[in-house]
Every structure is written in structure tokens, then in C-alpha cells.
Amino acid sequence: MQSRWCLIVPLLLAVLAGTAGAQGRTVTGTVTDSSTGANLAGVTVSVQGGLQSAQTRDNGGFVLAVPDQDVTLVFRLIGYKRGEIRLGAGETGPVTISLNRDPFKLEEVVVTGQSTGQERRLLANAVATVNSDDIDQTPTPSLEQQLQGKVAGADIQTNSGAPGGGVQVRMRGVTSINAPAEPLYIVDGVIMSDVAIPSNQNAVTGASQGSNPTVNQDAQVNRIADLNPADIERVEVLKGASASSIYGVRASNGVVIITTKKGKAGRPQVNLSQRFGFFSLSNTIGERRFANAAEVDAAFPVTSGPPKSSLTTCDATSCPFFDHEQELAGNKPLSFETSGNVSGGDDNTRYFASGTIKHDGGIIQNTGFGRQGVRINLDQKLGQRVKFSLNTNVLHTKASRGLTNNDNTTTSYYVVYAFTPSFVDLTQNPDGSFKNNTFVPSNPLQTAALSTNDEDVWRFVSGANAEFQLVQSQRQSLRFIANGGLDFFNQKNSLFFPPELQFEPNDGLPGTSLLTKADNLNLNLGGTLVHTYTGSGFTATTSAGIQHARRNLDIDRTTSRNLVGGQSNVNAAVNIAVDQKRSLVKNLGYFAQEEVVINDRLLLTAGVRADQSSAN
């Protein structure tokens, strides 16, 4: 209750202060390039220490409402040095100023905290910045892949080549032997979850058993992959330890601050983009060609029983050759991405709205990735002392990932190929069935054709920010900044391995159906007072505030074995029981596991885990 009053009282004071100081004057002017004389559009014109700001139009002109007192106008544009003009209490312009180019971007303002920024030349440590021009060059499934090679010192690696990404980002190395090593992601002030939830395919592959319990073996997707790279204006990466002084222990692995695109004052602008392409197999492991049966027996010696060549169609003069990799991953399906946005507004109201539809076809059967998203960003000024912004994003991603990572049960495609010689025929029979693998009890072509590994995610992200000018004078200013964010997503992983797969009877329970459901909710609230004092040749900025963050993560995993032929789903009654157990676990806070037998055929293991954490 006390924390609520700490936020409400400053808000009331700010509204009163904004009402009292609504009067002012209007200043006009033009901004040009000092080297060419051309008018500059998109230059931000602001009052030093205040919230009053405007942007220049296509003709370089601007109109700005300022207080009735001596003020300093600051002119900023990325790629140009900052410009300043001092105006007396009675001056209204027109103002004319020329900006010099800044090729090294030393005066570029870098956002180092949720409420303050700093010029690059004054930063205490290195901050990497990636702009939208660098991000839009090539299409990739996720943002992290766009950062590869653009952020010095960042170790960015993919878990596998499966569609939809799956990226590990390390900014400062591994700082703990049991805690996550991923950086903190902040998108428009919203603390976004980057949790990677395993699909439970380990129940089939056994990849995480023994001395390697890492969940990376499941080739899971980190959820920053949900973001649409086309919506991003700039990315700032804080790699130094000083980030912990702003964001706390959550920033021990670095901070990635993402700012999405905003509307610009002027006529509405509409941008449409259409891309087409295809994916293909880039690298192959290669396969040995056997000349005859004698080479087969020499390569696979046996101490007793018939020679290996007796299991093949090899003879004394020749051996057949089957290109297993080409058969499995030789597809080149059509991929496309359609995106568009509209933006515009005036000096008081600016808007940006975008939509995207993306589909990446997988080179392996039953694989692929798709994304659909809608974003609306709104910036509104309420008088000279109040500024408000709202960012909303709805996302839907769906990935079909197959089995391309490590395993300990010889079920993953490429693990099987490592033990399957090229003369083994794994192709489909005329009746639709698949031939058995005589060297390893698993046929990758059959597994790819009949099994599914789907991940479906719906996500809603929204953030709001309000700034109130409490005090503004010639020398100093005091602002109150309130921000809040919500990030919620629902993830569902459905995996099905029918009983007819060659490897399924190995455990005595043919047929496996896996289901994972996860709900994640991130909330963050903050209030900050920022005081700025301008002296002779220097500016001092002091900020103090309070932050509250909360995270809830609920995961349900269901494993079904010994399935009835053709059955791919879990009984509805069992789903109801799992939901009831999930509610019980939320209340008691422990891990529960139960086995249920249905019709003497379906063996179900339902595990529910509830994780909840909060930080103040």
C-alpha cells in the first residue's frame, strides 16, 4: 500500500504543476546541413531540461511551444553533432541553425537506464549500438541472429539448424555454474522474458541423461525470437558491470535495450515490403561409397555369424548408393515474408502501426517456422509538461522443429546417419510403409515423415511511460517518470511419435505422445525522479526511484506411452485431471507426478511444476 502512494502522490503533484505552467510561446525555425545546405528532416528539437520537443518536417522547419522564460534549444539527429541555440524570454524566431556531421557518432545519446541517457563520448564503458539499417539488411528468424558479427565481445551461437531459431547469447561469459547466463532484455521499458522452455522431447531422445543434464539438448527456442526484427529501431547492448547498478542482479550477464520504431511528425507514411526465397542444405557430413561386398565385410568385421554383406544387396562387383542426406534434407520449399507499417502525426500526437506475416519452409519434412504480429506505438503530449507513450504488441509464432539435435537413443536424424552406411536402403515401400534399418533400429526418413514436433506460442506485450515536468527553470529541472510493462505468453509443445516407428518398440511401450504447456507472466513498475542542473560548461543529472518486478512461470509436462494405433492425443478426462492438479500445485508450491492407465493401453505420466519468483 505504501508503494502505491509513493507513485500516486508525485503523479498528482505533476498534474497540478502541468496545469499551472501551461502558458508559453511558440518558436519556429529551420535546420539545415552545414556542408550541403540541404534541409534536414527528422531532427529532434527540444528544450534543455524540459519535456517540450518537436521534429523537423521534410522542409526542415519546426514549430515548438516553449515556456515564457530564457531557454536553450537542443537539436539532435543521428549522424550529426548536437546543436544549441539560446533564446531570450521574448524571442519567437524564426531560428536558423546548421548541423555538422558526426562520422564517429561520439555525441550520439545512448540509453543506459530506463530514465536517463548519456552521450557516447561520456560513457564510462563500451556500449554497442545496432541501428535498424543494420538489422534490415538480411532476413533472419530472430533478433539475436541479426546481432551476430555486429556486437563486439558477444558470443552468439545457435542450438541447431531447426527453423525458428534457438540462440544462446553470452555477453560477459558464464558468471555462475547453476544460474542462467542470458542477458536481460528490455523492450520499450518492458522487461521481457527470454526463458527457453524445453519441449519434453528428451523423453524420447534421452539427450539430457547421464552427466549432461543441460536442457539445451532439447533444441529449445528462447522467446526473444518472437519479436519482429522489422519493428526495431535500435538495439543498445550494455556489457559492463555498471549495468547492475541500474537494473540490479538481473543485469549481471549484461543488458540488451531494444527500442522499437516510433511515428514521426508529418504526413502519413506507408511502407510495404515483400520477400520471397528458399532454404537449402548448406553443409553435408558426406557418405562413403562402398565398391563391393568385400569392402563392406572389411569395414564391418564380425567375430561370429554371417558377414555384414549378407544383409545388403552388395555383390562382388558393386554396391548400391543412397544419398540419405539429400533424401532427408534436400527440399527447397518457398519462404516468404510480408510486412507493412504506417506512421505519422503532428507535434502533439505521433503513431506507428505495423503488421507482419512470415513463413519459413523447412528443408526437412514436417518442419518450418511462421510468425504473425501486430504492433501499435502511440506518443502523446498533454500540454507542455506531460508526455505519454503506449506500446502494444500481439505476436503468434509456430515452429515445427523435427529432431536435429543430440540424443542417446539413436532417434535423431543425423545421429542415426552416423551409424548407417550408404548402401542401406531406407526409402518408402510402394504400399507406403518404410524399410527397416538393418544397422540401427531407426529410420530417419520414416521418423521425419510420421512424427511431429510443433511449438505454438501466443504473446502479448504492452508498456506505458509517462513523464511529468515538476519544475523547470533556467538552471534546473525536475521530472517524474512513471513506467510499467506487461509481458504474457502461452506456449504449447505437441510431439507425436506413432507406434509404427522402428525405434518406438525399443522401450517396450510403442507409441509416444508428449505435451508441454507453459504460461509466463512478467510485470514491472517503476517511478523515477530526475533532477538536472546546468552550470557554466557542465550539466549534472541525478536520478532516484523505485522499481518492482514480478515473474510467474507455470509449466505442465505430460508423457503418454503405449498408444493405441492412430491415437495422437491425450484423453480429455486426463487433461481435466492435469488442470486440477496444476491448480493444487499453484496453491501448495511443490512438484507432483502421477501415472494413469486408460483402457489398459495408455500409460500417462503427468508432471506439473510451478515456479514463482519476484524481485523488488
mmCIF file of N, CA and C in Angstrom, residues 307-423:
data_model
loop_
_atom_site.group_PDB
_atom_site.id
_atom_site.type_symbol
_atom_site.label_atom_id
_atom_site.label_comp_id
_atom_site.label_asym_id
_atom_site.label_seq_id
_atom_site.Cartn_x
_atom_site.Cartn_y
_atom_site.Cartn_z
ATOM 1 N N PRO A 307 28.522 -62.652 -42.493
ATOM 2 C CA PRO A 307 29.134 -61.335 -42.727
ATOM 3 C C PRO A 307 28.054 -60.271 -42.968
ATOM 4 N N LYS A 308 28.451 -59.008 -42.773
ATOM 5 C CA LYS A 308 27.506 -57.911 -42.928
ATOM 6 C C LYS A 308 27.002 -57.798 -44.368
ATOM 7 N N SER A 309 27.815 -58.187 -45.317
ATOM 8 C CA SER A 309 27.402 -58.059 -46.713
ATOM 9 C C SER A 309 26.176 -58.918 -47.025
ATOM 10 N N SER A 310 25.925 -59.916 -46.190
ATOM 11 C CA SER A 310 24.749 -60.757 -46.422
ATOM 12 C C SER A 310 23.461 -60.008 -46.138
ATOM 13 N N LEU A 311 23.541 -58.887 -45.391
ATOM 14 C CA LEU A 311 22.357 -58.079 -45.095
ATOM 15 C C LEU A 311 22.122 -57.011 -46.147
ATOM 16 N N THR A 312 22.948 -56.962 -47.179
ATOM 17 C CA THR A 312 22.851 -55.937 -48.206
ATOM 18 C C THR A 312 22.653 -56.574 -49.567
ATOM 19 N N THR A 313 22.499 -55.715 -50.556
ATOM 20 C CA THR A 313 22.406 -56.189 -51.944
ATOM 21 C C THR A 313 23.748 -56.064 -52.657
ATOM 22 N N CYS A 314 24.807 -55.892 -51.889
ATOM 23 C CA CYS A 314 26.135 -55.794 -52.484
ATOM 24 C C CYS A 314 26.565 -57.161 -53.024
ATOM 25 N N ASP A 315 27.317 -57.141 -54.090
ATOM 26 C CA ASP A 315 27.893 -58.367 -54.643
ATOM 27 C C ASP A 315 29.389 -58.165 -54.840
ATOM 28 N N ALA A 316 30.010 -59.039 -55.578
ATOM 29 C CA ALA A 316 31.464 -58.983 -55.745
ATOM 30 C C ALA A 316 31.923 -57.818 -56.609
ATOM 31 N N THR A 317 31.000 -57.200 -57.347
ATOM 32 C CA THR A 317 31.409 -56.137 -58.267
ATOM 33 C C THR A 317 30.847 -54.757 -57.930
ATOM 34 N N SER A 318 29.788 -54.670 -57.154
ATOM 35 C CA SER A 318 29.172 -53.357 -56.922
ATOM 36 C C SER A 318 28.350 -53.342 -55.631
ATOM 37 N N CYS A 319 28.077 -52.091 -55.192
ATOM 38 C CA CYS A 319 27.197 -51.838 -54.049
ATOM 39 C C CYS A 319 26.287 -50.665 -54.397
ATOM 40 N N PRO A 320 25.035 -50.732 -54.008
ATOM 41 C CA PRO A 320 24.160 -49.582 -54.263
ATOM 42 C C PRO A 320 24.573 -48.383 -53.395
ATOM 43 N N PHE A 321 24.167 -47.199 -53.798
ATOM 44 C CA PHE A 321 24.469 -45.986 -53.036
ATOM 45 C C PHE A 321 23.199 -45.161 -52.892
ATOM 46 N N PHE A 322 22.901 -44.795 -51.659
ATOM 47 C CA PHE A 322 21.729 -43.984 -51.366
ATOM 48 C C PHE A 322 22.196 -42.713 -50.647
ATOM 49 N N ASP A 323 21.836 -41.585 -51.218
ATOM 50 C CA ASP A 323 22.213 -40.297 -50.623
ATOM 51 C C ASP A 323 21.186 -39.949 -49.553
ATOM 52 N N HIS A 324 21.443 -40.410 -48.327
ATOM 53 C CA HIS A 324 20.468 -40.236 -47.249
ATOM 54 C C HIS A 324 20.231 -38.770 -46.911
ATOM 55 N N GLU A 325 21.278 -37.967 -46.911
ATOM 56 C CA GLU A 325 21.113 -36.552 -46.555
ATOM 57 C C GLU A 325 20.231 -35.824 -47.558
ATOM 58 N N GLN A 326 20.442 -36.104 -48.842
ATOM 59 C CA GLN A 326 19.636 -35.450 -49.867
ATOM 60 C C GLN A 326 18.180 -35.887 -49.761
ATOM 61 N N GLU A 327 17.965 -37.145 -49.448
ATOM 62 C CA GLU A 327 16.597 -37.639 -49.301
ATOM 63 C C GLU A 327 15.905 -36.999 -48.109
ATOM 64 N N LEU A 328 16.662 -36.775 -47.048
ATOM 65 C CA LEU A 328 16.062 -36.204 -45.839
ATOM 66 C C LEU A 328 15.920 -34.686 -45.935
ATOM 67 N N ALA A 329 16.988 -33.994 -46.325
ATOM 68 C CA ALA A 329 17.026 -32.531 -46.242
ATOM 69 C C ALA A 329 17.257 -31.871 -47.585
ATOM 70 N N GLY A 330 16.797 -32.478 -48.641
ATOM 71 C CA GLY A 330 17.004 -31.916 -49.974
ATOM 72 C C GLY A 330 15.874 -31.025 -50.452
ATOM 73 N N ASN A 331 14.897 -30.767 -49.618
ATOM 74 C CA ASN A 331 13.771 -29.923 -50.031
ATOM 75 C C ASN A 331 14.188 -28.463 -50.116
ATOM 76 N N LYS A 332 13.517 -27.711 -50.989
ATOM 77 C CA LYS A 332 13.720 -26.264 -51.119
ATOM 78 C C LYS A 332 12.356 -25.578 -51.174
ATOM 79 N N PRO A 333 11.647 -25.584 -50.039
ATOM 80 C CA PRO A 333 10.294 -25.017 -50.041
ATOM 81 C C PRO A 333 10.327 -23.492 -50.127
ATOM 82 N N LEU A 334 9.254 -22.928 -50.659
ATOM 83 C CA LEU A 334 9.135 -21.481 -50.783
ATOM 84 C C LEU A 334 8.976 -20.844 -49.405
ATOM 85 N N SER A 335 9.716 -19.791 -49.161
ATOM 86 C CA SER A 335 9.604 -18.999 -47.937
ATOM 87 C C SER A 335 9.244 -17.571 -48.320
ATOM 88 N N PHE A 336 8.485 -16.902 -47.451
ATOM 89 C CA PHE A 336 8.082 -15.534 -47.767
ATOM 90 C C PHE A 336 7.897 -14.734 -46.487
ATOM 91 N N GLU A 337 7.959 -13.432 -46.629
ATOM 92 C CA GLU A 337 7.729 -12.509 -45.518
ATOM 93 C C GLU A 337 7.034 -11.266 -46.065
ATOM 94 N N THR A 338 5.876 -10.956 -45.516
ATOM 95 C CA THR A 338 5.115 -9.776 -45.896
ATOM 96 C C THR A 338 4.998 -8.870 -44.677
ATOM 97 N N SER A 339 5.431 -7.628 -44.811
ATOM 98 C CA SER A 339 5.363 -6.706 -43.680
ATOM 99 C C SER A 339 4.993 -5.326 -44.190
ATOM 100 N N GLY A 340 4.370 -4.565 -43.328
ATOM 101 C CA GLY A 340 3.976 -3.207 -43.673
ATOM 102 C C GLY A 340 3.792 -2.377 -42.424
ATOM 103 N N ASN A 341 3.919 -1.078 -42.574
ATOM 104 C CA ASN A 341 3.705 -0.174 -41.443
ATOM 105 C C ASN A 341 3.218 1.166 -41.945
ATOM 106 N N VAL A 342 2.553 1.875 -41.075
ATOM 107 C CA VAL A 342 2.080 3.225 -41.347
ATOM 108 C C VAL A 342 2.428 4.081 -40.142
ATOM 109 N N SER A 343 2.928 5.279 -40.386
ATOM 110 C CA SER A 343 3.338 6.162 -39.299
ATOM 111 C C SER A 343 3.083 7.606 -39.703
ATOM 112 N N GLY A 344 3.011 8.446 -38.687
ATOM 113 C CA GLY A 344 2.780 9.865 -38.945
ATOM 114 C C GLY A 344 2.358 10.569 -37.676
ATOM 115 N N GLY A 345 1.723 11.740 -37.847
ATOM 116 C CA GLY A 345 1.252 12.505 -36.702
ATOM 117 C C GLY A 345 1.668 13.952 -36.792
ATOM 118 N N ASP A 346 1.537 14.639 -35.671
ATOM 119 C CA ASP A 346 1.953 16.032 -35.585
ATOM 120 C C ASP A 346 2.842 16.204 -34.367
ATOM 121 N N ASP A 347 3.056 17.440 -33.944
ATOM 122 C CA ASP A 347 3.967 17.687 -32.829
ATOM 123 C C ASP A 347 3.407 17.195 -31.498
ATOM 124 N N ASN A 348 2.095 16.961 -31.417
ATOM 125 C CA ASN A 348 1.481 16.507 -30.163
ATOM 126 C C ASN A 348 1.161 15.019 -30.170
ATOM 127 N N THR A 349 0.816 14.466 -31.311
ATOM 128 C CA THR A 349 0.414 13.067 -31.400
ATOM 129 C C THR A 349 1.189 12.392 -32.523
ATOM 130 N N ARG A 350 1.838 11.304 -32.202
ATOM 131 C CA ARG A 350 2.561 10.524 -33.198
ATOM 132 C C ARG A 350 2.177 9.057 -33.057
ATOM 133 N N TYR A 351 2.110 8.350 -34.180
ATOM 134 C CA TYR A 351 1.673 6.961 -34.162
ATOM 135 C C TYR A 351 2.526 6.130 -35.114
ATOM 136 N N PHE A 352 2.611 4.840 -34.786
ATOM 137 C CA PHE A 352 3.299 3.860 -35.626
ATOM 138 C C PHE A 352 2.558 2.539 -35.485
ATOM 139 N N ALA A 353 2.112 1.987 -36.592
ATOM 140 C CA ALA A 353 1.402 0.709 -36.589
ATOM 141 C C ALA A 353 2.018 -0.193 -37.647
ATOM 142 N N SER A 354 2.192 -1.452 -37.314
ATOM 143 C CA SER A 354 2.821 -2.387 -38.253
ATOM 144 C C SER A 354 2.183 -3.757 -38.145
ATOM 145 N N GLY A 355 2.348 -4.539 -39.190
ATOM 146 C CA GLY A 355 1.895 -5.917 -39.213
ATOM 147 C C GLY A 355 2.846 -6.763 -40.037
ATOM 148 N N THR A 356 2.939 -8.025 -39.709
ATOM 149 C CA THR A 356 3.868 -8.906 -40.430
ATOM 150 C C THR A 356 3.311 -10.319 -40.516
ATOM 151 N N ILE A 357 3.607 -10.979 -41.618
ATOM 152 C CA ILE A 357 3.310 -12.401 -41.810
ATOM 153 C C ILE A 357 4.567 -13.029 -42.391
ATOM 154 N N LYS A 358 5.089 -14.017 -41.723
ATOM 155 C CA LYS A 358 6.341 -14.647 -42.149
ATOM 156 C C LYS A 358 6.184 -16.162 -42.135
ATOM 157 N N HIS A 359 6.727 -16.799 -43.163
ATOM 158 C CA HIS A 359 6.738 -18.261 -43.223
ATOM 159 C C HIS A 359 8.069 -18.725 -43.785
ATOM 160 N N ASP A 360 8.751 -19.559 -43.027
ATOM 161 C CA ASP A 360 9.992 -20.195 -43.464
ATOM 162 C C ASP A 360 9.746 -21.683 -43.618
ATOM 163 N N GLY A 361 9.875 -22.178 -44.821
ATOM 164 C CA GLY A 361 9.708 -23.608 -45.041
ATOM 165 C C GLY A 361 10.953 -24.373 -44.634
ATOM 166 N N GLY A 362 10.766 -25.505 -43.988
ATOM 167 C CA GLY A 362 11.897 -26.317 -43.552
ATOM 168 C C GLY A 362 12.384 -27.235 -44.660
ATOM 169 N N ILE A 363 13.678 -27.490 -44.691
ATOM 170 C CA ILE A 363 14.237 -28.364 -45.719
ATOM 171 C C ILE A 363 13.981 -29.833 -45.399
ATOM 172 N N ILE A 364 13.553 -30.140 -44.168
ATOM 173 C CA ILE A 364 13.186 -31.498 -43.766
ATOM 174 C C ILE A 364 11.674 -31.570 -43.665
ATOM 175 N N GLN A 365 11.113 -32.677 -44.010
ATOM 176 C CA GLN A 365 9.667 -32.846 -43.982
ATOM 177 C C GLN A 365 9.115 -32.577 -42.580
ATOM 178 N N ASN A 366 7.951 -31.942 -42.527
ATOM 179 C CA ASN A 366 7.260 -31.612 -41.272
ATOM 180 C C ASN A 366 8.048 -30.624 -40.412
ATOM 181 N N THR A 367 8.812 -29.734 -41.046
ATOM 182 C CA THR A 367 9.490 -28.673 -40.302
ATOM 183 C C THR A 367 9.182 -27.331 -40.974
ATOM 184 N N GLY A 368 9.296 -26.261 -40.197
ATOM 185 C CA GLY A 368 9.043 -24.920 -40.714
ATOM 186 C C GLY A 368 8.837 -23.951 -39.565
ATOM 187 N N PHE A 369 8.698 -22.680 -39.922
ATOM 188 C CA PHE A 369 8.526 -21.632 -38.918
ATOM 189 C C PHE A 369 7.618 -20.544 -39.483
ATOM 190 N N GLY A 370 6.739 -20.022 -38.644
ATOM 191 C CA GLY A 370 5.846 -18.949 -39.054
ATOM 192 C C GLY A 370 5.671 -17.933 -37.941
ATOM 193 N N ARG A 371 5.477 -16.682 -38.334
ATOM 194 C CA ARG A 371 5.246 -15.613 -37.362
ATOM 195 C C ARG A 371 4.208 -14.636 -37.910
ATOM 196 N N GLN A 372 3.277 -14.237 -37.060
ATOM 197 C CA GLN A 372 2.336 -13.175 -37.370
ATOM 198 C C GLN A 372 2.344 -12.206 -36.196
ATOM 199 N N GLY A 373 2.294 -10.930 -36.498
ATOM 200 C CA GLY A 373 2.356 -9.950 -35.417
ATOM 201 C C GLY A 373 1.726 -8.628 -35.810
ATOM 202 N N VAL A 374 1.217 -7.925 -34.804
ATOM 203 C CA VAL A 374 0.647 -6.588 -34.969
ATOM 204 C C VAL A 374 1.209 -5.710 -33.861
ATOM 205 N N ARG A 375 1.669 -4.511 -34.209
ATOM 206 C CA ARG A 375 2.216 -3.572 -33.228
ATOM 207 C C ARG A 375 1.590 -2.195 -33.425
ATOM 208 N N ILE A 376 1.308 -1.528 -32.279
ATOM 209 C CA ILE A 376 0.820 -0.144 -32.288
ATOM 210 C C ILE A 376 1.606 0.630 -31.237
ATOM 211 N N ASN A 377 2.290 1.684 -31.666
ATOM 212 C CA ASN A 377 3.012 2.583 -30.772
ATOM 213 C C ASN A 377 2.401 3.976 -30.875
ATOM 214 N N LEU A 378 2.104 4.559 -29.729
ATOM 215 C CA LEU A 378 1.459 5.866 -29.682
ATOM 216 C C LEU A 378 2.220 6.770 -28.724
ATOM 217 N N ASP A 379 2.526 8.002 -29.188
ATOM 218 C CA ASP A 379 3.160 9.021 -28.354
ATOM 219 C C ASP A 379 2.256 10.245 -28.327
ATOM 220 N N GLN A 380 1.961 10.733 -27.113
ATOM 221 C CA GLN A 380 1.027 11.838 -26.960
ATOM 222 C C GLN A 380 1.564 12.853 -25.966
ATOM 223 N N LYS A 381 1.464 14.143 -26.340
ATOM 224 C CA LYS A 381 1.797 15.227 -25.428
ATOM 225 C C LYS A 381 0.509 15.842 -24.887
ATOM 226 N N LEU A 382 0.462 16.041 -23.588
ATOM 227 C CA LEU A 382 -0.682 16.652 -22.930
ATOM 228 C C LEU A 382 -0.221 17.982 -22.346
ATOM 229 N N GLY A 383 -0.228 19.012 -23.169
ATOM 230 C CA GLY A 383 0.304 20.284 -22.725
ATOM 231 C C GLY A 383 1.814 20.306 -22.824
ATOM 232 N N GLN A 384 2.437 21.276 -22.148
ATOM 233 C CA GLN A 384 3.883 21.433 -22.199
ATOM 234 C C GLN A 384 4.611 20.629 -21.138
ATOM 235 N N ARG A 385 3.889 20.080 -20.191
ATOM 236 C CA ARG A 385 4.562 19.439 -19.060
ATOM 237 C C ARG A 385 4.255 17.957 -18.896
ATOM 238 N N VAL A 386 3.461 17.389 -19.761
ATOM 239 C CA VAL A 386 3.099 15.974 -19.630
ATOM 240 C C VAL A 386 3.288 15.292 -20.986
ATOM 241 N N LYS A 387 3.970 14.161 -20.963
ATOM 242 C CA LYS A 387 4.203 13.365 -22.171
ATOM 243 C C LYS A 387 3.913 11.910 -21.854
ATOM 244 N N PHE A 388 3.209 11.234 -22.762
ATOM 245 C CA PHE A 388 2.755 9.870 -22.516
ATOM 246 C C PHE A 388 3.018 9.030 -23.758
ATOM 247 N N SER A 389 3.405 7.777 -23.545
ATOM 248 C CA SER A 389 3.615 6.844 -24.662
ATOM 249 C C SER A 389 3.058 5.474 -24.297
ATOM 250 N N LEU A 390 2.526 4.795 -25.292
ATOM 251 C CA LEU A 390 1.954 3.458 -25.115
ATOM 252 C C LEU A 390 2.429 2.580 -26.256
ATOM 253 N N ASN A 391 2.921 1.395 -25.921
ATOM 254 C CA ASN A 391 3.416 0.431 -26.908
ATOM 255 C C ASN A 391 2.718 -0.905 -26.689
ATOM 256 N N THR A 392 2.108 -1.437 -27.738
ATOM 257 C CA THR A 392 1.365 -2.691 -27.650
ATOM 258 C C THR A 392 1.765 -3.599 -28.805
ATOM 259 N N ASN A 393 1.955 -4.875 -28.487
ATOM 260 C CA ASN A 393 2.398 -5.840 -29.497
ATOM 261 C C ASN A 393 1.742 -7.182 -29.241
ATOM 262 N N VAL A 394 1.089 -7.733 -30.257
ATOM 263 C CA VAL A 394 0.490 -9.074 -30.203
ATOM 264 C C VAL A 394 1.228 -9.948 -31.212
ATOM 265 N N LEU A 395 1.707 -11.102 -30.747
ATOM 266 C CA LEU A 395 2.548 -11.967 -31.579
ATOM 267 C C LEU A 395 2.052 -13.406 -31.540
ATOM 268 N N HIS A 396 2.207 -14.084 -32.658
ATOM 269 C CA HIS A 396 1.910 -15.514 -32.739
ATOM 270 C C HIS A 396 3.011 -16.180 -33.555
ATOM 271 N N THR A 397 3.667 -17.147 -32.967
ATOM 272 C CA THR A 397 4.709 -17.894 -33.669
ATOM 273 C C THR A 397 4.410 -19.379 -33.594
ATOM 274 N N LYS A 398 4.767 -20.080 -34.652
ATOM 275 C CA LYS A 398 4.583 -21.525 -34.683
ATOM 276 C C LYS A 398 5.777 -22.147 -35.389
ATOM 277 N N ALA A 399 6.403 -23.094 -34.727
ATOM 278 C CA ALA A 399 7.600 -23.741 -35.265
ATOM 279 C C ALA A 399 7.423 -25.250 -35.249
ATOM 280 N N SER A 400 7.821 -25.886 -36.324
ATOM 281 C CA SER A 400 7.893 -27.348 -36.403
ATOM 282 C C SER A 400 9.372 -27.698 -36.542
ATOM 283 N N ARG A 401 9.942 -28.330 -35.518
ATOM 284 C CA ARG A 401 11.396 -28.375 -35.384
ATOM 285 C C ARG A 401 12.018 -29.727 -35.709
ATOM 286 N N GLY A 402 11.247 -30.786 -35.801
ATOM 287 C CA GLY A 402 11.838 -32.082 -36.102
ATOM 288 C C GLY A 402 12.761 -32.552 -34.992
ATOM 289 N N LEU A 403 13.678 -33.476 -35.331
ATOM 290 C CA LEU A 403 14.660 -33.998 -34.372
ATOM 291 C C LEU A 403 16.054 -33.856 -34.986
ATOM 292 N N THR A 404 16.704 -32.731 -34.710
ATOM 293 C CA THR A 404 18.007 -32.484 -35.329
ATOM 294 C C THR A 404 19.124 -32.298 -34.317
ATOM 295 N N ASN A 405 18.836 -32.462 -33.044
ATOM 296 C CA ASN A 405 19.881 -32.259 -32.041
ATOM 297 C C ASN A 405 20.421 -33.599 -31.536
ATOM 298 N N ASN A 406 21.191 -33.509 -30.462
ATOM 299 C CA ASN A 406 21.819 -34.698 -29.895
ATOM 300 C C ASN A 406 20.780 -35.652 -29.304
ATOM 301 N N ASP A 407 21.135 -36.935 -29.214
ATOM 302 C CA ASP A 407 20.300 -37.902 -28.489
ATOM 303 C C ASP A 407 21.159 -39.075 -28.055
ATOM 304 N N ASN A 408 20.624 -39.850 -27.117
ATOM 305 C CA ASN A 408 21.312 -41.044 -26.605
ATOM 306 C C ASN A 408 20.523 -42.314 -26.880
ATOM 307 N N THR A 409 19.521 -42.229 -27.758
ATOM 308 C CA THR A 409 18.704 -43.406 -28.087
ATOM 309 C C THR A 409 18.682 -43.681 -29.582
ATOM 310 N N THR A 410 19.575 -43.050 -30.339
ATOM 311 C CA THR A 410 19.655 -43.184 -31.792
ATOM 312 C C THR A 410 18.289 -42.966 -32.449
ATOM 313 N N THR A 411 17.708 -41.807 -32.182
ATOM 314 C CA THR A 411 16.446 -41.432 -32.804
ATOM 315 C C THR A 411 16.590 -40.168 -33.654
ATOM 316 N N SER A 412 17.507 -39.270 -33.305
ATOM 317 C CA SER A 412 17.710 -38.053 -34.069
ATOM 318 C C SER A 412 18.296 -38.377 -35.433
ATOM 319 N N TYR A 413 17.884 -37.620 -36.454
ATOM 320 C CA TYR A 413 18.226 -37.969 -37.824
ATOM 321 C C TYR A 413 19.717 -38.164 -38.037
ATOM 322 N N TYR A 414 20.493 -37.164 -37.685
ATOM 323 C CA TYR A 414 21.917 -37.216 -38.021
ATOM 324 C C TYR A 414 22.710 -38.125 -37.090
ATOM 325 N N VAL A 415 22.201 -38.390 -35.910
ATOM 326 C CA VAL A 415 22.857 -39.391 -35.057
ATOM 327 C C VAL A 415 22.699 -40.770 -35.682
ATOM 328 N N VAL A 416 21.535 -41.041 -36.250
ATOM 329 C CA VAL A 416 21.312 -42.329 -36.918
ATOM 330 C C VAL A 416 22.182 -42.447 -38.170
ATOM 331 N N TYR A 417 22.297 -41.376 -38.945
ATOM 332 C CA TYR A 417 23.077 -41.427 -40.173
ATOM 333 C C TYR A 417 24.551 -41.717 -39.903
ATOM 334 N N ALA A 418 25.049 -41.311 -38.752
ATOM 335 C CA ALA A 418 26.456 -41.562 -38.430
ATOM 336 C C ALA A 418 26.758 -43.048 -38.320
ATOM 337 N N PHE A 419 25.720 -43.854 -38.084
ATOM 338 C CA PHE A 419 25.923 -45.308 -37.922
ATOM 339 C C PHE A 419 25.247 -46.108 -39.042
ATOM 340 N N THR A 420 24.782 -45.417 -40.074
ATOM 341 C CA THR A 420 24.086 -46.095 -41.168
ATOM 342 C C THR A 420 24.880 -45.929 -42.451
ATOM 343 N N PRO A 421 25.450 -46.991 -43.009
ATOM 344 C CA PRO A 421 26.246 -46.865 -44.248
ATOM 345 C C PRO A 421 25.368 -46.526 -45.447
ATOM 346 N N SER A 422 25.994 -46.063 -46.500
ATOM 347 C CA SER A 422 25.275 -45.526 -47.659
ATOM 348 C C SER A 422 24.587 -46.597 -48.500
ATOM 349 N N PHE A 423 24.915 -47.870 -48.322
ATOM 350 C CA PHE A 423 24.291 -48.911 -49.144
ATOM 351 C C PHE A 423 22.976 -49.405 -48.555
#
